Each structure stands twice: as C-alpha cells, then as structure tokens.
mmCIF file of C-alpha atoms and ligand atoms in Angstrom:
data_model
loop_
_atom_site.group_PDB
_atom_site.id
_atom_site.type_symbol
_atom_site.label_atom_id
_atom_site.label_comp_id
_atom_site.label_asym_id
_atom_site.label_seq_id
_atom_site.Cartn_x
_atom_site.Cartn_y
_atom_site.Cartn_z
ATOM 1 C CA UNK A 1051 -12.190 -26.978 -52.472
ATOM 2 C CA UNK A 1052 -13.642 -29.336 -49.881
ATOM 3 C CA UNK A 1053 -15.109 -27.986 -46.642
ATOM 4 C CA UNK A 1054 -12.197 -29.545 -44.758
ATOM 5 C CA UNK A 1055 -9.716 -27.580 -46.888
ATOM 6 C CA UNK A 1056 -11.686 -24.351 -46.471
ATOM 7 C CA UNK A 1057 -11.876 -24.808 -42.683
ATOM 8 C CA UNK A 1058 -8.111 -25.316 -42.507
ATOM 9 C CA UNK A 1059 -7.498 -22.160 -44.557
ATOM 10 C CA UNK A 1060 -9.791 -20.171 -42.275
ATOM 11 C CA UNK A 1061 -7.627 -20.948 -39.242
ATOM 12 C CA UNK A 1062 -4.283 -20.840 -41.007
ATOM 13 C CA UNK A 1063 -1.359 -19.472 -38.972
ATOM 14 C CA UNK A 1064 -0.568 -15.791 -39.449
ATOM 15 C CA UNK A 1065 -4.112 -14.917 -40.514
ATOM 16 C CA UNK A 1066 -7.581 -14.556 -39.045
ATOM 17 C CA UNK A 1067 -11.141 -13.589 -39.864
ATOM 18 C CA UNK A 1068 -12.596 -10.107 -40.129
ATOM 19 C CA UNK A 1069 -16.132 -10.132 -38.717
ATOM 20 C CA UNK A 1070 -17.736 -7.317 -40.719
ATOM 21 C CA UNK A 1071 -21.205 -8.836 -40.500
ATOM 22 C CA UNK A 1072 -22.883 -6.393 -38.153
ATOM 23 C CA UNK A 1073 -26.609 -6.306 -38.846
ATOM 24 C CA UNK A 1074 -28.015 -2.971 -39.989
ATOM 25 C CA UNK A 1075 -29.177 -2.335 -36.419
ATOM 26 C CA UNK A 1076 -25.798 -3.090 -34.829
ATOM 27 C CA UNK A 1077 -23.930 -1.143 -37.521
ATOM 28 C CA UNK A 1078 -26.277 1.760 -36.787
ATOM 29 C CA UNK A 1079 -25.126 1.714 -33.160
ATOM 30 C CA UNK A 1080 -21.444 1.543 -34.170
ATOM 31 C CA UNK A 1081 -21.807 4.495 -36.562
ATOM 32 C CA UNK A 1082 -23.849 6.483 -34.073
ATOM 33 C CA UNK A 1083 -21.044 6.076 -31.520
ATOM 34 C CA UNK A 1084 -18.800 8.080 -33.884
ATOM 35 C CA UNK A 1085 -21.573 10.482 -35.007
ATOM 36 C CA UNK A 1086 -21.927 9.176 -38.541
ATOM 37 C CA UNK A 1087 -25.262 8.595 -40.190
ATOM 38 C CA UNK A 1088 -25.969 4.925 -40.841
ATOM 39 C CA UNK A 1089 -27.084 4.629 -44.440
ATOM 40 C CA UNK A 1090 -26.280 2.086 -47.143
ATOM 41 C CA UNK A 1091 -23.658 4.296 -48.770
ATOM 42 C CA UNK A 1092 -21.761 4.954 -45.534
ATOM 43 C CA UNK A 1093 -21.860 1.330 -44.440
ATOM 44 C CA UNK A 1094 -20.425 0.281 -47.812
ATOM 45 C CA UNK A 1095 -17.832 3.034 -47.817
ATOM 46 C CA UNK A 1096 -16.362 1.993 -44.473
ATOM 47 C CA UNK A 1097 -16.402 -1.693 -45.305
ATOM 48 C CA UNK A 1098 -14.934 -1.230 -48.788
ATOM 49 C CA UNK A 1099 -12.122 0.813 -47.262
ATOM 50 C CA UNK A 1100 -11.230 -2.137 -45.034
ATOM 51 C CA UNK A 1101 -11.629 -4.732 -47.793
ATOM 52 C CA UNK A 1102 -9.150 -2.876 -50.036
ATOM 53 C CA UNK A 1103 -6.468 -2.595 -47.336
ATOM 54 C CA UNK A 1104 -3.041 -4.202 -47.798
ATOM 55 C CA UNK A 1105 -3.459 -6.462 -44.768
ATOM 56 C CA UNK A 1106 -6.286 -8.316 -46.502
ATOM 57 C CA UNK A 1107 -3.569 -10.180 -48.416
ATOM 58 C CA UNK A 1108 -1.269 -10.824 -45.482
ATOM 59 C CA UNK A 1109 -3.396 -11.147 -42.361
ATOM 60 C CA UNK A 1110 -7.046 -11.845 -43.224
ATOM 61 C CA UNK A 1111 -8.091 -15.391 -44.199
ATOM 62 C CA UNK A 1112 -11.811 -14.668 -44.461
ATOM 63 C CA UNK A 1113 -14.413 -11.929 -44.144
ATOM 64 C CA UNK A 1114 -17.874 -12.445 -42.664
ATOM 65 C CA UNK A 1115 -20.389 -10.339 -44.551
ATOM 66 C CA UNK A 1116 -23.929 -9.278 -43.823
ATOM 67 C CA UNK A 1117 -26.729 -9.913 -46.326
ATOM 68 C CA UNK A 1118 -26.683 -6.265 -47.457
ATOM 69 C CA UNK A 1119 -22.929 -6.262 -48.151
ATOM 70 C CA UNK A 1120 -22.672 -9.542 -50.061
ATOM 71 C CA UNK A 1121 -25.008 -8.038 -52.688
ATOM 72 C CA UNK A 1122 -23.188 -4.706 -52.996
ATOM 73 C CA UNK A 1123 -20.748 -3.497 -55.642
ATOM 74 C CA UNK A 1124 -17.602 -1.537 -54.830
ATOM 75 C CA UNK A 1125 -16.999 2.041 -55.987
ATOM 76 C CA UNK A 1126 -14.931 0.542 -58.832
ATOM 77 C CA UNK A 1127 -17.798 -1.694 -59.921
ATOM 78 C CA UNK A 1128 -16.577 -4.978 -58.438
ATOM 79 C CA UNK A 1129 -18.970 -7.248 -56.539
ATOM 80 C CA UNK A 1130 -17.929 -7.317 -52.869
ATOM 81 C CA UNK A 1131 -17.386 -11.117 -52.686
ATOM 82 C CA UNK A 1132 -15.184 -10.809 -55.821
ATOM 83 C CA UNK A 1133 -13.194 -8.007 -54.225
ATOM 84 C CA UNK A 1134 -12.545 -10.186 -51.179
ATOM 85 C CA UNK A 1135 -11.556 -13.186 -53.298
ATOM 86 C CA UNK A 1136 -9.160 -11.037 -55.338
ATOM 87 C CA UNK A 1137 -7.302 -10.107 -52.180
ATOM 88 C CA UNK A 1138 -6.778 -13.794 -51.434
ATOM 89 C CA UNK A 1139 -9.398 -13.991 -48.713
ATOM 90 C CA UNK A 1140 -12.571 -16.107 -48.454
ATOM 91 C CA UNK A 1141 -16.026 -14.475 -48.383
ATOM 92 C CA UNK A 1142 -18.414 -15.707 -45.693
ATOM 93 C CA UNK A 1143 -21.940 -14.808 -44.647
ATOM 94 C CA UNK A 1144 -23.827 -14.355 -41.391
ATOM 95 C CA UNK A 1145 -26.993 -16.408 -41.750
ATOM 96 C CA UNK A 1146 -28.706 -16.296 -38.381
ATOM 97 C CA UNK A 1147 -31.619 -13.922 -37.924
ATOM 98 C CA UNK A 1148 -30.607 -12.749 -34.491
ATOM 99 C CA UNK A 1149 -31.186 -13.748 -30.880
ATOM 100 C CA UNK A 1150 -34.845 -13.494 -29.801
ATOM 101 C CA UNK A 1151 -36.565 -14.035 -26.445
ATOM 102 C CA UNK A 1152 -36.709 -17.736 -25.584
ATOM 103 C CA UNK A 1153 -40.294 -18.583 -24.658
ATOM 104 C CA UNK A 1154 -40.629 -20.200 -21.251
ATOM 105 C CA UNK A 1155 -37.305 -18.890 -19.995
ATOM 106 C CA UNK A 1156 -36.388 -16.060 -17.728
ATOM 107 C CA UNK A 1157 -35.179 -13.410 -20.177
ATOM 108 C CA UNK A 1158 -32.873 -15.722 -22.128
ATOM 109 C CA UNK A 1159 -32.291 -15.769 -25.880
ATOM 110 C CA UNK A 1160 -32.609 -18.264 -28.701
ATOM 111 C CA UNK A 1161 -31.065 -17.583 -32.093
ATOM 112 C CA UNK A 1162 -33.525 -17.873 -34.954
ATOM 113 C CA UNK A 1163 -33.143 -18.348 -38.700
ATOM 114 C CA UNK A 1164 -33.512 -22.046 -39.533
ATOM 115 C CA UNK A 1165 -36.695 -21.694 -41.612
ATOM 116 C CA UNK A 1166 -35.765 -21.402 -45.278
ATOM 117 C CA UNK A 1167 -32.041 -21.653 -44.484
ATOM 118 C CA UNK A 1168 -31.403 -24.413 -47.050
ATOM 119 C CA UNK A 1169 -32.714 -22.171 -49.850
ATOM 120 C CA UNK A 1170 -30.802 -19.134 -48.578
ATOM 121 C CA UNK A 1171 -27.559 -21.160 -48.475
ATOM 122 C CA UNK A 1172 -27.989 -22.069 -52.122
ATOM 123 C CA UNK A 1173 -28.240 -18.400 -53.002
ATOM 124 C CA UNK A 1174 -25.284 -17.394 -50.828
ATOM 125 C CA UNK A 1175 -23.148 -20.067 -52.481
ATOM 126 C CA UNK A 1176 -23.989 -18.581 -55.886
ATOM 127 C CA UNK A 1177 -23.078 -15.144 -54.558
ATOM 128 C CA UNK A 1178 -19.629 -16.485 -53.644
ATOM 129 C CA UNK A 1179 -19.812 -17.322 -49.928
ATOM 130 C CA UNK A 1180 -17.848 -20.377 -48.830
ATOM 131 C CA UNK A 1181 -18.494 -20.258 -45.115
ATOM 132 C CA UNK A 1182 -21.273 -19.088 -42.804
ATOM 133 C CA UNK A 1183 -21.767 -17.840 -39.269
ATOM 134 C CA UNK A 1184 -24.460 -18.399 -36.645
ATOM 135 C CA UNK A 1185 -24.159 -16.843 -33.185
ATOM 136 C CA UNK A 1186 -25.878 -18.078 -30.042
ATOM 137 C CA UNK A 1187 -25.701 -15.944 -26.883
ATOM 138 C CA UNK A 1188 -25.735 -16.975 -23.241
ATOM 139 C CA UNK A 1189 -25.850 -14.587 -20.282
ATOM 140 C CA UNK A 1190 -24.413 -15.486 -16.933
ATOM 141 C CA UNK A 1191 -26.661 -14.820 -13.905
ATOM 142 C CA UNK A 1192 -27.306 -16.765 -10.722
ATOM 143 C CA UNK A 1193 -29.495 -19.419 -12.419
ATOM 144 C CA UNK A 1194 -28.570 -18.698 -16.024
ATOM 145 C CA UNK A 1195 -27.814 -19.933 -18.554
ATOM 146 C CA UNK A 1196 -30.562 -22.464 -17.945
ATOM 147 C CA UNK A 1197 -30.448 -26.008 -19.255
ATOM 148 C CA UNK A 1198 -33.285 -24.986 -21.573
ATOM 149 C CA UNK A 1199 -31.224 -22.177 -23.108
ATOM 150 C CA UNK A 1200 -28.085 -24.315 -23.435
ATOM 151 C CA UNK A 1201 -29.970 -27.185 -25.080
ATOM 152 C CA UNK A 1202 -32.134 -25.077 -27.390
ATOM 153 C CA UNK A 1203 -29.189 -23.065 -28.734
ATOM 154 C CA UNK A 1204 -26.946 -26.114 -29.169
ATOM 155 C CA UNK A 1205 -29.697 -27.833 -31.140
ATOM 156 C CA UNK A 1206 -30.188 -24.801 -33.411
ATOM 157 C CA UNK A 1207 -26.424 -24.405 -33.942
ATOM 158 C CA UNK A 1208 -26.122 -28.056 -34.938
ATOM 159 C CA UNK A 1209 -29.070 -27.966 -37.326
ATOM 160 C CA UNK A 1210 -27.601 -24.826 -38.904
ATOM 161 C CA UNK A 1211 -24.176 -26.480 -39.208
ATOM 162 C CA UNK A 1212 -25.633 -29.550 -40.915
ATOM 163 C CA UNK A 1213 -27.517 -27.405 -43.462
ATOM 164 C CA UNK A 1214 -24.408 -25.310 -44.190
ATOM 165 C CA UNK A 1215 -22.248 -28.383 -44.775
ATOM 166 C CA UNK A 1216 -24.923 -29.839 -47.048
ATOM 167 C CA UNK A 1217 -24.506 -26.660 -49.143
ATOM 168 C CA UNK A 1218 -20.719 -27.342 -49.262
ATOM 169 C CA UNK A 1219 -19.799 -24.479 -46.976
ATOM 170 C CA UNK A 1220 -18.060 -24.308 -43.615
ATOM 171 C CA UNK A 1221 -20.196 -23.384 -40.604
ATOM 172 C CA UNK A 1222 -18.639 -21.133 -37.993
ATOM 173 C CA UNK A 1223 -20.227 -22.384 -34.794
ATOM 174 C CA UNK A 1224 -20.395 -19.444 -32.413
ATOM 175 C CA UNK A 1225 -21.694 -20.038 -28.898
ATOM 176 C CA UNK A 1226 -20.917 -16.769 -27.108
ATOM 177 C CA UNK A 1227 -21.004 -16.656 -23.330
ATOM 178 C CA UNK A 1228 -21.341 -12.927 -22.756
ATOM 179 C CA UNK A 1229 -18.881 -10.933 -20.685
ATOM 180 C CA UNK A 1230 -21.665 -8.790 -19.094
ATOM 181 C CA UNK A 1231 -22.054 -9.202 -15.353
ATOM 182 C CA UNK A 1232 -20.106 -9.457 -12.147
ATOM 183 C CA UNK A 1233 -19.186 -13.170 -12.302
ATOM 184 C CA UNK A 1234 -15.762 -14.641 -11.658
ATOM 185 C CA UNK A 1235 -13.471 -16.100 -14.298
ATOM 186 C CA UNK A 1236 -14.114 -19.573 -12.864
ATOM 187 C CA UNK A 1237 -17.851 -19.179 -13.364
ATOM 188 C CA UNK A 1238 -17.164 -18.241 -17.004
ATOM 189 C CA UNK A 1239 -15.025 -21.384 -17.310
ATOM 190 C CA UNK A 1240 -17.787 -23.554 -15.841
ATOM 191 C CA UNK A 1241 -20.549 -22.091 -18.029
ATOM 192 C CA UNK A 1242 -18.461 -22.128 -21.219
ATOM 193 C CA UNK A 1243 -17.545 -25.787 -20.617
ATOM 194 C CA UNK A 1244 -21.207 -26.776 -20.229
ATOM 195 C CA UNK A 1245 -22.184 -24.812 -23.333
ATOM 196 C CA UNK A 1246 -19.408 -26.326 -25.460
ATOM 197 C CA UNK A 1247 -20.065 -29.888 -24.297
ATOM 198 C CA UNK A 1248 -23.733 -29.548 -25.280
ATOM 199 C CA UNK A 1249 -22.831 -27.986 -28.650
ATOM 200 C CA UNK A 1250 -20.488 -30.832 -29.560
ATOM 201 C CA UNK A 1251 -23.055 -33.343 -28.336
ATOM 202 C CA UNK A 1252 -25.658 -31.887 -30.729
ATOM 203 C CA UNK A 1253 -23.167 -31.549 -33.593
ATOM 204 C CA UNK A 1254 -22.497 -35.278 -33.254
ATOM 205 C CA UNK A 1255 -26.204 -36.193 -33.148
ATOM 206 C CA UNK A 1256 -26.722 -34.107 -36.315
ATOM 207 C CA UNK A 1257 -23.830 -35.863 -38.114
ATOM 208 C CA UNK A 1258 -21.825 -32.698 -38.634
ATOM 209 C CA UNK A 1259 -18.305 -33.305 -39.980
ATOM 210 C CA UNK A 1260 -16.128 -31.716 -37.305
ATOM 211 C CA UNK A 1261 -13.175 -31.432 -39.718
ATOM 212 C CA UNK A 1262 -15.293 -28.998 -41.704
ATOM 213 C CA UNK A 1263 -16.286 -26.534 -38.986
ATOM 214 C CA UNK A 1264 -14.597 -23.635 -37.203
ATOM 215 C CA UNK A 1265 -15.457 -23.024 -33.549
ATOM 216 C CA UNK A 1266 -15.870 -19.369 -32.545
ATOM 217 C CA UNK A 1267 -16.013 -19.245 -28.750
ATOM 218 C CA UNK A 1268 -15.453 -16.570 -26.140
ATOM 219 C CA UNK A 1269 -12.225 -16.534 -24.185
ATOM 220 C CA UNK A 1270 -12.471 -17.407 -20.485
ATOM 221 C CA UNK A 1271 -12.719 -14.023 -18.758
ATOM 222 C CA UNK A 1272 -14.160 -12.563 -15.571
ATOM 223 C CA UNK A 1273 -17.395 -10.581 -16.016
ATOM 224 C CA UNK A 1274 -16.941 -6.976 -17.142
ATOM 225 C CA UNK A 1275 -18.228 -5.777 -13.741
ATOM 226 C CA UNK A 1276 -16.175 -8.162 -11.629
ATOM 227 C CA UNK A 1277 -14.046 -6.299 -9.107
ATOM 228 C CA UNK A 1278 -10.719 -7.446 -10.474
ATOM 229 C CA UNK A 1279 -9.241 -7.973 -13.916
ATOM 230 C CA UNK A 1280 -7.571 -11.308 -14.617
ATOM 231 C CA UNK A 1281 -3.971 -11.554 -15.810
ATOM 232 C CA UNK A 1282 -3.234 -12.447 -19.420
ATOM 233 C CA UNK A 1283 -1.588 -15.646 -18.181
ATOM 234 C CA UNK A 1284 -4.673 -16.743 -16.262
ATOM 235 C CA UNK A 1285 -7.019 -15.951 -19.170
ATOM 236 C CA UNK A 1286 -4.829 -17.877 -21.602
ATOM 237 C CA UNK A 1287 -4.317 -20.944 -19.429
ATOM 238 C CA UNK A 1288 -8.005 -21.227 -18.466
ATOM 239 C CA UNK A 1289 -9.137 -20.684 -22.066
ATOM 240 C CA UNK A 1290 -6.751 -23.319 -23.401
ATOM 241 C CA UNK A 1291 -7.656 -25.759 -20.642
ATOM 242 C CA UNK A 1292 -11.396 -25.327 -21.216
ATOM 243 C CA UNK A 1293 -11.047 -25.949 -24.962
ATOM 244 C CA UNK A 1294 -8.709 -28.917 -24.533
ATOM 245 C CA UNK A 1295 -11.281 -30.583 -22.290
ATOM 246 C CA UNK A 1296 -14.323 -29.934 -24.467
ATOM 247 C CA UNK A 1297 -13.222 -29.798 -28.118
ATOM 248 C CA UNK A 1298 -12.996 -33.053 -30.111
ATOM 249 C CA UNK A 1299 -9.655 -33.616 -31.848
ATOM 250 C CA UNK A 1300 -11.147 -33.444 -35.349
ATOM 251 C CA UNK A 1301 -11.939 -29.716 -35.132
ATOM 252 C CA UNK A 1302 -9.179 -27.918 -37.088
ATOM 253 C CA UNK A 1303 -9.206 -24.827 -34.948
ATOM 254 C CA UNK A 1304 -10.734 -21.964 -33.146
ATOM 255 C CA UNK A 1305 -11.345 -18.364 -34.215
ATOM 256 C CA UNK A 1306 -12.142 -16.386 -31.080
ATOM 257 C CA UNK A 1307 -14.642 -13.539 -30.883
ATOM 258 C CA UNK A 1308 -13.475 -10.411 -29.086
ATOM 259 C CA UNK A 1309 -16.745 -9.887 -27.180
ATOM 260 C CA UNK A 1310 -16.072 -6.425 -25.783
ATOM 261 C CA UNK A 1311 -12.377 -6.768 -24.965
ATOM 262 C CA UNK A 1312 -10.274 -3.776 -25.977
ATOM 263 C CA UNK A 1313 -8.235 -4.104 -29.154
ATOM 264 C CA UNK A 1314 -4.971 -4.608 -27.287
ATOM 265 C CA UNK A 1315 -6.449 -7.042 -24.746
ATOM 266 C CA UNK A 1316 -7.885 -9.205 -27.514
ATOM 267 C CA UNK A 1317 -4.518 -9.308 -29.289
ATOM 268 C CA UNK A 1318 -2.483 -9.894 -26.154
ATOM 269 C CA UNK A 1319 -4.716 -12.701 -24.888
ATOM 270 C CA UNK A 1320 -4.640 -14.494 -28.234
ATOM 271 C CA UNK A 1321 -0.853 -14.150 -28.346
ATOM 272 C CA UNK A 1322 -0.565 -15.704 -24.886
ATOM 273 C CA UNK A 1323 -2.872 -18.588 -25.806
ATOM 274 C CA UNK A 1324 -0.636 -19.342 -28.783
ATOM 275 C CA UNK A 1325 2.475 -19.089 -26.618
ATOM 276 C CA UNK A 1326 1.274 -21.915 -24.382
ATOM 277 C CA UNK A 1327 -0.597 -23.903 -27.027
ATOM 278 C CA UNK A 1328 0.514 -27.527 -26.718
ATOM 279 C CA UNK A 1329 -2.253 -28.945 -28.927
ATOM 280 C CA UNK A 1330 -2.707 -29.497 -32.660
ATOM 281 C CA UNK A 1331 -5.525 -26.957 -32.767
ATOM 282 C CA UNK A 1332 -4.884 -23.613 -34.463
ATOM 283 C CA UNK A 1333 -6.028 -20.591 -32.495
ATOM 284 C CA UNK A 1334 -6.851 -17.455 -34.415
ATOM 285 C CA UNK A 1335 -9.219 -14.485 -34.343
ATOM 286 C CA UNK A 1336 -12.603 -13.680 -35.816
ATOM 287 C CA UNK A 1337 -12.877 -10.207 -34.389
ATOM 288 C CA UNK A 1338 -15.461 -7.540 -35.067
ATOM 289 C CA UNK A 1339 -14.967 -4.677 -32.636
ATOM 290 C CA UNK A 1340 -11.343 -5.516 -31.769
ATOM 291 C CA UNK A 1341 -10.347 -5.210 -35.451
ATOM 292 C CA UNK A 1342 -12.458 -2.251 -36.464
ATOM 293 C CA UNK A 1343 -12.744 0.098 -33.505
ATOM 294 C CA UNK A 1344 -9.712 2.319 -34.190
ATOM 295 C CA UNK A 1345 -10.304 2.263 -37.942
ATOM 296 C CA UNK A 1346 -13.900 3.362 -37.362
ATOM 297 C CA UNK A 1347 -12.776 6.294 -35.224
ATOM 298 C CA UNK A 1348 -10.212 7.324 -37.840
ATOM 299 C CA UNK A 1349 -12.821 7.055 -40.594
ATOM 300 C CA UNK A 1350 -15.245 9.215 -38.614
ATOM 301 C CA UNK A 1351 -12.568 11.933 -38.298
ATOM 302 C CA UNK A 1352 -11.906 12.069 -42.018
ATOM 303 C CA UNK A 1353 -13.930 9.817 -44.276
ATOM 304 C CA UNK A 1354 -11.937 10.779 -47.360
ATOM 305 C CA UNK A 1355 -8.523 9.978 -45.903
ATOM 306 C CA UNK A 1356 -8.539 6.339 -46.975
ATOM 307 C CA UNK A 1357 -4.784 5.935 -46.454
ATOM 308 C CA UNK A 1358 -4.987 6.816 -42.745
ATOM 309 C CA UNK A 1359 -7.982 4.553 -42.159
ATOM 310 C CA UNK A 1360 -6.255 1.672 -43.921
ATOM 311 C CA UNK A 1361 -3.025 2.280 -42.035
ATOM 312 C CA UNK A 1362 -4.842 1.914 -38.720
ATOM 313 C CA UNK A 1363 -6.725 -1.196 -39.874
ATOM 314 C CA UNK A 1364 -3.573 -2.773 -41.360
ATOM 315 C CA UNK A 1365 -1.762 -2.268 -38.088
ATOM 316 C CA UNK A 1366 -4.505 -3.988 -36.071
ATOM 317 C CA UNK A 1367 -4.796 -6.858 -38.554
ATOM 318 C CA UNK A 1368 -1.032 -7.377 -38.576
ATOM 319 C CA UNK A 1369 -0.791 -7.298 -34.782
ATOM 320 C CA UNK A 1370 -3.492 -9.956 -34.573
ATOM 321 C CA UNK A 1371 -1.853 -11.944 -37.353
ATOM 322 C CA UNK A 1372 1.376 -11.928 -35.324
ATOM 323 C CA UNK A 1373 -0.493 -13.093 -32.226
ATOM 324 C CA UNK A 1374 -1.698 -16.225 -34.034
ATOM 325 C CA UNK A 1375 1.973 -17.227 -34.127
ATOM 326 C CA UNK A 1376 2.803 -15.942 -30.630
ATOM 327 C CA UNK A 1377 4.965 -13.238 -32.248
ATOM 328 C CA UNK A 1378 3.165 -10.125 -30.984
ATOM 329 C CA UNK A 1379 5.200 -7.620 -28.971
ATOM 330 C CA UNK A 1380 3.818 -4.725 -26.970
ATOM 331 C CA UNK A 1381 6.459 -2.337 -28.269
ATOM 332 C CA UNK A 1382 5.002 -2.621 -31.774
ATOM 333 C CA UNK A 1383 1.801 -0.987 -30.564
ATOM 334 C CA UNK A 1384 3.477 2.358 -29.962
ATOM 335 C CA UNK A 1385 2.185 5.305 -31.980
ATOM 336 C CA UNK A 1386 -1.135 3.624 -32.614
ATOM 337 C CA UNK A 1387 -4.304 4.605 -30.811
ATOM 338 C CA UNK A 1388 -6.346 1.755 -29.383
HETATM 339 P P1 13P B 745 -16.776 -9.161 -31.678
HETATM 340 O O1 13P B 745 -15.363 -9.569 -31.979
HETATM 341 O O2 13P B 745 -17.002 -7.680 -31.703
HETATM 342 O O3 13P B 745 -17.303 -9.836 -30.429
HETATM 343 O O4 13P B 745 -17.670 -9.687 -32.872
HETATM 344 C C1 13P B 745 -17.468 -10.943 -33.350
HETATM 345 C C2 13P B 745 -18.711 -11.474 -33.914
HETATM 346 O O5 13P B 745 -18.739 -11.870 -35.062
HETATM 347 C C3 13P B 745 -19.908 -11.533 -33.074
HETATM 348 O O6 13P B 745 -20.857 -12.378 -33.656
#
C-alpha cells in the first residue's frame, strides 16, 4: 500500500484511531489513578484486552503503540502488531521521545527524538508499523506560545514527517495546543491557527507529501479553567473554521486528540463537527483518554472480567465511530458510565 492509501484508510468514515501509546511514565499515572500497579504484565493485559475487542473490526482503523507494546506477544502467543492486523486495523508507533524544556524559552517545551530516527523507522517497519506519531505541545499563557516554541516544534514535526515518509509510513502530525489555563475559546483559535500555519509552512519546506499525512490537532476549546464552558455548536464551528483556513486541500483528513475532554464531550464535539462539515476533509478521532477511561475503570474493578471491559470499550469505540458520520445520539449513551 502507498502512504496515500494508508492515510486515507486511517481517516476512513465510521472508524478512528486508538491512541494506546502512553509512555511507561504516563501509563504509570493512568494505572495509579485506578490503584493498579504499573508493570509490564499489567500494561500488556489491559492493552491486549482492548485489542481483542469486537469494535476493533468495526470502529478502529489504526492503533498507536508504544515501543514496549510493539515488541510484546499476546497471551495466545501472537505478536501485538499481528494481532492488530488480524482485526483489520493498522499498527502504528509513537516515535517521539517526549517534550523537554526548550532552552532559551520561558518554561516551554520542544519535542525530541530526531537523532537516530531513520534507523528506528526501519526497525519499526519490520515490526509491522505502517504509520507513526510525533506530538508537540504548546501552552497558552500571556506571552506563550512564543514564536521560538512555535517555530522550533514545527521544524521538528516536519523533519520527523519527512523521515517517516522516506520509510514508507504515514506520519501523524500532532501539534497539541493544551487545554490547561484560563484562556478564552477565541485565544485558543488564534494560537491554534498560528501553530498550524507554521506547521504546514515547515512541512512544505521539507517536501512532505501532504496526501500521505494525517493531522492530529486539538479542537478549539476554552481553557479548562475559563469561567464558562462553550457550547458544542460553538466548539464545532470554530474548530471547522480554523482548520478550513489553515489546512491545505491535499491533506486527507484530521484525527483529533481528546486532550482532557470527557468521553462524552469528545464524542459529541466530533459528531457536531461532522454534522456541519462542508469540506472534503474527513474528521475522525485519535483518542487516548476519551476511548480508554471507562474501560480502564472497569478493568481496575475486575481484571479477569474481560467481557465487561470489552463491552465498555466497544461501546465507546462505536459511539465515536458513529460520530465520524454525524450519527451519534445522546440516548445511546444510557446505561454506560462515562
Ligand atoms: P488524548 O486523546 O488522551 O489527548 O491522547 C491522544 C494522544 O495520542 C496524545 O498524544
């Protein structure tokens, strides 16, 4: 398959991406929040339970894995990337090495991981990965994100994307403007626009084929500490407007991150975006927390009750799948904890 074909499949209607690529540190925090010890066996057990769920076939186009997971074998002796492929989904891999302090800036972050990336991509391809992910983070404060932070991260994202395409894989380009803070929704719009414009500028300079990427942005939201929540309609129209003005036509689509939204909010907002979508772009999900939160809580209650865990995960995946086609309805959420 060409990278253009893979990118199209990743944003296909009715399906989305499961971001199960939490680093060992982040996964440790997630497991701690439900009082489970974070060790290799437990991390695999939870992830394997999700990867063998029914909704993998119907609602999940791809799974982003972490380095530890892509090398693991399931309890039935199947390599994890094989298991994902067998369910009709595409294995992907997180390749950045995390956001580190950006020297010369005021507490901002730069994502690292370019050194040796070409060699690592070769190995990941052999292990079965067909797409990759790199996340840049930007905080909103009175003077931030600075031009330095916006430029440095866009440059790194573009160099990553070029290396990934050279290895015949699709780069997920993830510039995440964080929800933390007390800013307005319009400030999020303004910052996200600047960030996206600079990313596409660098992608062009680095000769990245835009038909072979997937953009993973934040939705346009007010800061988590802002005094008022925004309506679903406002979030959807501002998100769509921002992307229409910044995204070149060649990009096949967008797979949003959930970024701290609740499960239902993330589904509802995506559904609304698809309701008003008047573009040729496909809008889908690449959720971590908003796909796994309820399943994680269910797992922590009874780790052996695989059926219950899978039922909860299948529900969330199907609800999000429906929202990619603007077919989600609130009444279908009844009887499921969020
Ligand atoms: P969330 O959906 O939890 O924001 O995670 C998505 C992701 O992959 C972050 O890099």
